[in-house]
């Protein structure tokens, strides 16, 4: 996304067309576009209505990098284009930010036909989607994910939410976007720690849903860590394809979709215990996957070699594999607020094998054993 010199323009015109993945859920279906240079290409938005009001939602880190160029591209199509820049960080995934989005919509003259554009990582995406679900009882929105984590996971599937001090994502709605645009060029400005956090969700989808993809991640991890664009394009495309299929089969998480929460019961408790933001979401999920693999092994599902492969891959990615200094009992208590908990009993995504996951309640004493051992590789 550099300024377009003639040479860059020529290169852009030779760019391959984006990969197009369909989230096929009847009248709420939509495309995910994966490619380079998409955010500022007018063709990206060609299917959107002309002459509506648009508001781009971003944050104080991402807006200076990309928002003006996106807004000027949208001005070719929309009647009025507003921009709101939220404070950056997980701790701001809360009501005041939602109110700011409503204020910007009203200031731009947005009616029920207005469109929101979420330009940023998962925090901006979740906030914007939630505001879109609420404003005038629901307006359209587009996801423009700029982190690896948002491109491979959070921008797809219509889960929107804000946090509550007692737990992650407790206030929210299912509200599908109309389009997802994963522009791989935005990953060039992403800090390495954030890239690594995104790899946690790539590992997650391989571990929970596709053993061959897990093998591919093991073999190509170094390329992704080195930002090889071909490897990252493949990781984003494959993760989105797998997620689109899960969402097609279980949009509202009645059953199957819960497998996409592998590592998250532990991970959400780590995030809540450490005060949203100290650990990145992907880091908490990384450690959570090591614990969940260990729990699966102790329950006799996953063999020790495969549990060790999960732990080794998480560690090699540069993600934490040991718990923070928080009492096991405190983490166990926080898990009771997890959305998968039923009747006061937390439920976990367990692996029977790599690529094969299920959800089950687990007796507290076993969970405490895993927490006390703290994510040690089996
Ligand atoms: P994030 O949104 O906080 O972004 C990480 C950091 O990178 C931020 O500081 C951000 O400003 C910055 N950033 C974003 N894009 C950048 C770029 N291109 N260049 C430079 N800096 C950039 O974090 P995240 O990891 O993207 O998302 C985590 C959030 O996503 C959590 O709140 C989590 O709960 C949520 N999530 C939601 C779903 C879902 O299905 N809705 C799934 C997974 C995670
Ligand atoms: N990130 C899990 C899901 O979208 O269901």
Coordinates of C-alpha atoms and ligand atoms in Angstrom, one line a residue:
X1 CA 0.0 0.0 0.0
X2 CA 2.8 2.5 -0.9
X3 CA 2.1 5.6 -2.9
X4 CA 1.6 4.5 -6.5
X5 CA 4.7 5.3 -8.6
X6 CA 4.3 4.5 -12.4
X7 CA 6.4 1.3 -11.8
X8 CA 4.1 0.2 -8.9
X9 CA 1.0 1.0 -10.9
X10 CA 2.3 -1.2 -13.7
X11 CA 3.0 -4.0 -11.2
X12 CA -0.5 -3.5 -9.7
X13 CA -2.1 -3.8 -13.1
X14 CA -0.3 -7.2 -13.5
X15 CA -1.6 -8.4 -10.0
X16 CA -3.3 -11.7 -10.0
X17 CA -7.1 -11.4 -9.4
X18 CA -8.0 -12.1 -5.8
X19 CA -9.0 -15.5 -4.5
X20 CA -12.7 -15.5 -3.9
X21 CA -14.2 -17.7 -1.2
X22 CA -17.9 -18.0 -0.7
X23 CA -19.5 -18.1 2.7
X24 CA -22.6 -19.9 1.5
X25 CA -25.4 -19.2 4.0
X26 CA -28.5 -18.5 1.8
X27 CA -29.5 -14.9 1.6
X28 CA -26.8 -13.9 4.1
X29 CA -24.0 -15.4 2.0
X30 CA -21.0 -13.2 1.0
X31 CA -17.6 -13.3 -0.6
X32 CA -14.2 -13.2 1.1
X33 CA -11.6 -11.7 -1.2
X34 CA -7.9 -12.6 -0.6
X35 CA -5.2 -10.8 -2.5
X36 CA -2.8 -7.9 -2.7
X37 CA -3.7 -4.2 -3.2
X38 CA -7.4 -4.8 -2.8
X39 CA -8.2 -2.0 -0.3
X40 CA -7.6 0.8 -2.8
X41 CA -8.9 -0.9 -5.9
X42 CA -12.3 0.4 -6.9
X43 CA -13.2 -3.0 -8.4
X44 CA -13.2 -4.4 -4.8
X45 CA -16.3 -2.5 -4.0
X46 CA -18.1 -2.8 -7.3
X47 CA -20.8 -5.0 -5.9
X48 CA -21.8 -2.5 -3.2
X49 CA -24.7 -0.1 -3.7
X50 CA -23.9 3.3 -5.1
X51 CA -25.0 6.5 -3.4
X52 CA -25.4 5.3 0.2
X53 CA -23.7 6.8 3.3
X54 CA -20.5 5.0 4.5
X55 CA -18.5 5.3 7.7
X56 CA -15.1 3.8 8.0
X57 CA -14.2 2.6 11.5
X58 CA -10.6 2.3 12.4
X59 CA -8.2 3.1 15.2
X60 CA -5.4 5.4 16.1
X61 CA -2.8 3.0 14.8
X62 CA -4.4 1.8 11.6
X63 CA -6.2 4.9 10.5
X64 CA -3.0 6.9 9.7
X65 CA -1.7 4.0 7.6
X66 CA -4.7 3.2 5.5
X67 CA -7.9 5.1 6.3
X68 CA -7.6 8.1 4.0
X69 CA -6.8 6.0 1.0
X70 CA -9.7 3.6 1.7
X71 CA -12.0 6.6 2.3
X72 CA -11.0 8.3 -1.0
X73 CA -11.6 5.0 -2.9
X74 CA -15.1 4.7 -1.3
X75 CA -15.9 8.4 -2.2
X76 CA -16.1 7.2 -5.8
X77 CA -19.1 5.1 -4.9
X78 CA -20.8 6.4 -1.7
X79 CA -22.7 9.7 -1.3
X80 CA -20.9 10.7 2.0
X81 CA -18.0 8.9 3.7
X82 CA -17.3 9.5 7.4
X83 CA -14.3 8.3 9.4
X84 CA -14.1 7.4 13.1
X85 CA -10.8 6.6 14.7
X86 CA -11.1 4.6 18.0
X87 CA -8.6 4.2 20.7
X88 CA -6.4 1.2 20.1
X89 CA -6.4 -1.9 22.2
X90 CA -8.5 -4.8 23.6
X91 CA -9.3 -2.8 26.7
X92 CA -11.3 -0.5 24.5
X93 CA -13.5 -3.3 23.1
X94 CA -16.4 -1.9 25.3
X95 CA -19.5 0.4 25.2
X96 CA -17.7 3.8 24.9
X97 CA -16.2 2.7 21.5
X98 CA -19.6 1.5 20.3
X99 CA -21.1 4.9 21.3
X100 CA -18.4 6.6 19.3
X101 CA -19.4 4.6 16.2
X102 CA -23.1 5.6 16.7
X103 CA -22.0 9.3 17.0
X104 CA -20.0 9.1 13.7
X105 CA -23.0 7.4 11.9
X106 CA -25.4 10.1 13.1
X107 CA -22.9 12.9 12.3
X108 CA -22.5 11.5 8.7
X109 CA -26.3 11.5 8.2
X110 CA -26.5 7.7 8.2
X111 CA -30.0 6.1 7.8
X112 CA -30.9 2.4 7.7
X113 CA -29.2 2.0 4.3
X114 CA -25.8 3.2 5.6
X115 CA -22.8 0.9 5.5
X116 CA -20.0 0.5 8.0
X117 CA -16.4 -0.5 7.0
X118 CA -14.3 -2.1 9.7
X119 CA -10.7 -1.2 8.9
X120 CA -8.3 -2.9 11.4
X121 CA -7.8 -6.0 13.5
X122 CA -10.2 -8.1 15.3
X123 CA -11.0 -5.5 17.9
X124 CA -12.2 -3.0 15.3
X125 CA -13.9 -5.8 13.4
X126 CA -15.9 -7.0 16.5
X127 CA -16.8 -3.5 17.6
X128 CA -17.9 -2.4 14.1
X129 CA -19.9 -5.6 13.5
X130 CA -21.7 -5.1 16.9
X131 CA -22.4 -1.4 16.2
X132 CA -23.8 -2.5 12.7
X133 CA -26.0 -5.1 14.4
X134 CA -27.5 -2.4 16.7
X135 CA -27.7 0.8 14.7
X136 CA -31.3 1.3 13.6
X137 CA -31.8 -2.4 14.4
X138 CA -29.2 -3.5 11.9
X139 CA -27.2 -2.1 9.0
X140 CA -24.8 -3.5 6.5
X141 CA -21.0 -3.7 7.1
X142 CA -17.8 -4.8 5.4
X143 CA -14.8 -6.3 7.0
X144 CA -11.4 -4.9 5.9
X145 CA -9.1 -7.0 8.2
X146 CA -5.5 -5.7 8.5
X147 CA -4.1 -8.2 11.0
X148 CA -3.3 -11.9 10.2
X149 CA -5.6 -12.9 13.0
X150 CA -8.5 -10.9 11.6
X151 CA -7.8 -12.1 8.0
X152 CA -7.7 -15.8 9.0
X153 CA -10.5 -15.8 11.6
X154 CA -12.3 -12.9 13.2
X155 CA -13.5 -11.1 10.0
X156 CA -15.4 -14.2 8.8
X157 CA -18.5 -15.7 10.3
X158 CA -20.4 -12.8 11.8
X159 CA -19.6 -13.1 15.5
X160 CA -19.6 -9.6 16.9
X161 CA -19.1 -8.6 20.5
X162 CA -17.7 -6.4 23.2
X163 CA -16.1 -7.5 26.5
X164 CA -17.5 -7.4 30.0
X165 CA -15.1 -7.1 33.0
X166 CA -16.1 -10.6 33.9
X167 CA -15.4 -12.2 30.6
X168 CA -14.5 -11.9 26.9
X169 CA -17.1 -11.2 24.2
X170 CA -20.0 -11.6 26.6
X171 CA -22.2 -8.9 25.0
X172 CA -22.7 -9.4 21.3
X173 CA -24.7 -10.6 18.3
X174 CA -24.4 -12.8 15.2
X175 CA -24.4 -10.3 12.3
X176 CA -22.8 -11.4 9.1
X177 CA -20.8 -8.9 7.0
X178 CA -21.7 -8.3 3.3
X179 CA -18.1 -8.6 2.1
X180 CA -14.7 -9.5 3.6
X181 CA -11.6 -8.0 2.0
X182 CA -8.2 -9.5 3.1
X183 CA -5.6 -7.3 1.6
X184 CA -2.3 -9.1 2.2
X185 CA -0.3 -6.0 1.6
X186 CA -1.5 -4.6 5.0
X187 CA 0.5 -7.3 6.7
X188 CA 3.7 -5.5 5.8
X189 CA 3.2 -3.0 8.6
X190 CA 2.0 -5.5 11.2
X191 CA 4.4 -5.8 14.2
X192 CA 6.0 -9.3 14.4
X193 CA 4.3 -10.0 17.8
X194 CA 0.9 -9.5 16.1
X195 CA 1.8 -11.7 13.2
X196 CA 2.8 -14.4 15.6
X197 CA -0.5 -14.0 17.5
X198 CA -2.3 -14.5 14.2
X199 CA -0.5 -17.7 13.6
X200 CA -2.2 -19.1 16.7
X201 CA -5.6 -19.1 14.9
X202 CA -4.0 -20.7 11.8
X203 CA -2.6 -23.5 14.0
X204 CA -6.0 -23.7 15.7
X205 CA -7.9 -24.4 12.5
X206 CA -5.4 -27.0 11.4
X207 CA -5.4 -28.8 14.8
X208 CA -9.2 -28.7 15.1
X209 CA -10.4 -29.2 11.5
X210 CA -7.7 -30.4 9.0
X211 CA -4.8 -32.7 9.8
X212 CA -3.2 -32.2 6.4
X213 CA -3.3 -28.4 6.9
X214 CA -1.6 -28.9 10.3
X215 CA 1.2 -30.8 8.6
X216 CA 1.5 -28.0 6.0
X217 CA 1.7 -25.4 8.9
X218 CA 4.5 -27.4 10.5
X219 CA 6.4 -27.5 7.2
X220 CA 5.9 -23.9 6.3
X221 CA 6.0 -22.1 9.7
X222 CA 9.3 -20.5 9.0
X223 CA 8.1 -19.1 5.7
X224 CA 5.1 -17.5 7.4
X225 CA 7.3 -16.1 10.2
X226 CA 9.5 -14.6 7.5
X227 CA 6.4 -13.0 5.9
X228 CA 6.7 -15.0 2.6
X229 CA 3.6 -13.6 0.9
X230 CA 2.8 -16.8 -1.0
X231 CA 2.8 -18.8 2.2
X232 CA 0.7 -16.2 4.0
X233 CA -1.7 -16.1 1.1
X234 CA -2.1 -19.8 1.3
X235 CA -2.6 -19.8 5.0
X236 CA -5.3 -17.0 4.8
X237 CA -7.1 -18.7 1.9
X238 CA -7.1 -22.2 3.5
X239 CA -8.1 -20.9 6.9
X240 CA -11.0 -18.9 5.4
X241 CA -12.1 -21.8 3.3
X242 CA -12.2 -24.1 6.3
X243 CA -14.0 -21.5 8.4
X244 CA -16.5 -20.7 5.7
X245 CA -17.4 -24.4 5.5
X246 CA -17.9 -24.7 9.3
X247 CA -20.0 -21.5 9.3
X248 CA -22.1 -22.8 6.4
X249 CA -22.9 -25.9 8.3
X250 CA -23.5 -24.2 11.7
X251 CA -23.8 -20.5 11.5
X252 CA -25.1 -19.8 15.0
X253 CA -22.8 -22.3 16.8
X254 CA -25.5 -24.8 17.7
X255 CA -22.8 -27.6 17.5
X256 CA -20.0 -28.0 15.0
X257 CA -18.8 -24.3 15.0
X258 CA -17.7 -24.6 18.6
X259 CA -14.6 -26.6 17.4
X260 CA -13.2 -23.2 16.2
X261 CA -12.9 -22.4 19.9
X262 CA -10.1 -25.0 20.4
X263 CA -7.8 -23.5 23.1
X264 CA -10.2 -20.6 23.8
X265 CA -11.8 -21.8 27.1
X266 CA -8.3 -21.6 28.7
X267 CA -7.3 -18.7 26.5
X268 CA -10.3 -16.5 27.4
X269 CA -9.6 -17.2 31.1
X270 CA -6.0 -16.1 30.7
X271 CA -7.1 -12.9 29.0
X272 CA -9.6 -12.1 31.7
X273 CA -7.3 -13.0 34.6
X274 CA -4.5 -10.8 33.2
X275 CA -6.8 -7.8 32.4
X276 CA -7.6 -7.8 28.7
X277 CA -4.6 -6.6 26.7
X278 CA -1.5 -7.8 28.7
X279 CA -1.6 -11.0 26.7
X280 CA -2.7 -10.8 23.1
X281 CA -5.7 -12.8 22.2
X282 CA -3.6 -15.1 19.9
X283 CA -1.0 -15.6 22.6
X284 CA -3.7 -16.7 25.1
X285 CA -5.1 -19.0 22.5
X286 CA -1.6 -20.4 21.8
X287 CA -1.1 -21.3 25.5
X288 CA -4.7 -22.5 25.7
X289 CA -4.2 -24.9 22.8
X290 CA -1.2 -26.5 24.6
X291 CA -3.4 -26.9 27.7
X292 CA -6.4 -28.2 25.7
X293 CA -4.1 -30.7 23.9
X294 CA -2.7 -31.9 27.3
X295 CA -6.3 -32.2 28.6
X296 CA -7.3 -34.2 25.5
X297 CA -4.3 -36.5 26.1
X298 CA -5.1 -37.0 29.8
X299 CA -8.7 -38.0 28.8
X300 CA -7.3 -40.6 26.5
X301 CA -8.3 -39.0 23.2
X302 CA -5.2 -37.5 21.7
X303 CA -2.0 -39.6 21.6
X304 CA 1.0 -38.2 23.4
X305 CA 2.9 -37.7 20.2
X306 CA 0.3 -35.5 18.7
X307 CA -0.2 -33.5 21.9
X308 CA 3.6 -32.9 21.9
X309 CA 3.3 -31.8 18.2
X310 CA 0.7 -29.1 19.2
X311 CA 2.9 -27.9 22.0
X312 CA 6.1 -27.9 19.8
X313 CA 4.4 -26.0 17.0
X314 CA 3.0 -23.4 19.3
X315 CA 6.4 -22.9 20.9
X316 CA 8.2 -22.8 17.6
X317 CA 5.8 -20.1 16.4
X318 CA 7.0 -18.0 19.4
X319 CA 3.8 -18.2 21.3
X320 CA 3.7 -18.7 25.1
X321 CA 3.3 -22.3 26.2
X322 CA 3.3 -21.7 30.0
X323 CA 0.5 -20.0 32.0
X324 CA 0.9 -16.6 33.6
X325 CA 1.3 -16.5 37.4
X326 CA -2.4 -16.8 38.2
X327 CA -3.8 -19.3 40.7
X328 CA -5.3 -22.4 39.0
X329 CA -8.5 -21.9 41.0
X330 CA -8.9 -18.3 39.7
X331 CA -8.6 -19.5 36.1
X332 CA -11.1 -22.3 36.7
X333 CA -13.5 -19.8 38.2
X334 CA -13.2 -17.5 35.2
X335 CA -14.0 -20.5 32.9
X336 CA -17.5 -20.6 34.4
X337 CA -18.2 -17.4 32.5
X338 CA -17.2 -18.9 29.2
X339 CA -20.0 -18.9 26.7
X340 CA -19.7 -22.6 26.1
X341 CA -20.3 -23.3 29.8
X342 CA -23.6 -25.0 30.5
X343 CA -25.3 -25.3 33.9
X344 CA -22.2 -23.9 35.6
X345 CA -19.9 -26.6 34.1
X346 CA -17.3 -25.4 31.6
X347 CA -17.0 -27.2 28.3
X348 CA -13.8 -27.7 26.3
X349 CA -12.9 -28.4 22.7
X350 CA -11.0 -31.6 22.9
X351 CA -9.0 -33.4 20.2
X352 CA -9.6 -37.1 19.5
X353 CA -6.9 -36.7 16.8
X354 CA -5.2 -33.9 14.9
X355 CA -8.0 -32.4 12.7
X356 CA -10.8 -34.1 14.7
X357 CA -12.3 -32.2 17.5
X358 CA -15.4 -32.4 19.8
X359 CA -16.8 -30.4 22.7
X360 CA -17.3 -31.9 26.1
X361 CA -17.8 -31.0 29.8
X362 CA -14.8 -32.0 31.9
X363 CA -14.6 -32.7 35.6
X364 CA -13.1 -29.8 37.5
X365 CA -10.4 -31.8 39.2
X366 CA -8.9 -32.8 35.8
X367 CA -9.0 -29.2 34.6
X368 CA -7.3 -28.1 37.8
X369 CA -4.6 -30.7 37.3
X370 CA -3.9 -29.4 33.8
X371 CA -3.8 -25.8 35.1
X372 CA -1.5 -26.7 38.1
X373 CA 0.9 -28.4 35.7
X374 CA 0.7 -25.1 33.7
X375 CA 0.9 -26.1 30.1
X376 CA 4.0 -28.4 30.4
X377 CA 4.6 -30.3 27.2
X378 CA 3.4 -33.9 27.8
Ligands
LIG1 P1 -6.2 -6.0 17.4 O1 -7.4 -5.7 16.7 O2 -6.0 -5.4 18.7 O3 -5.0 -5.7 16.5 C1 -3.7 -5.9 17.0 C2 -2.8 -4.6 16.9 O4 -2.3 -4.4 15.6 C3 -3.5 -3.3 17.3 O5 -2.6 -2.5 18.0 C4 -3.8 -2.8 15.9 O6 -4.0 -1.4 16.0 C5 -2.6 -3.1 15.1 N1 -2.8 -3.2 13.7 C6 -3.8 -3.8 13.0 N2 -3.5 -3.8 11.7 C7 -2.3 -3.3 11.6 C8 -1.4 -3.1 10.4 N3 -1.8 -3.6 9.2 N4 -0.2 -2.6 10.6 C9 0.1 -2.2 11.9 N5 -0.6 -2.3 13.0 C10 -1.8 -2.9 12.8 O7 -6.0 -7.6 17.6 P2 -6.4 -8.9 16.6 O8 -5.4 -9.9 17.1 O9 -6.5 -8.5 15.2 O10 -7.8 -9.3 17.1 C11 -8.1 -9.8 18.4 C12 -9.5 -9.6 18.7 O11 -10.3 -10.4 17.8 C13 -10.0 -10.0 20.1 O12 -10.8 -9.1 20.7 C14 -10.7 -11.3 19.8 O13 -11.7 -11.6 20.8 C15 -11.3 -11.1 18.5 N6 -11.7 -12.3 17.8 C16 -12.9 -12.4 17.2 C17 -13.3 -13.5 16.5 C18 -14.6 -13.5 15.8 O14 -15.0 -14.5 15.3 N7 -15.4 -12.4 15.8 C19 -12.4 -14.5 16.3 C20 -11.1 -14.4 16.8 C21 -10.8 -13.3 17.6
LIG2 N1 -13.5 -17.7 16.2 C1 -14.5 -18.7 16.4 C2 -15.7 -18.6 15.6 O1 -15.8 -17.7 14.8 O2 -16.6 -19.3 15.7

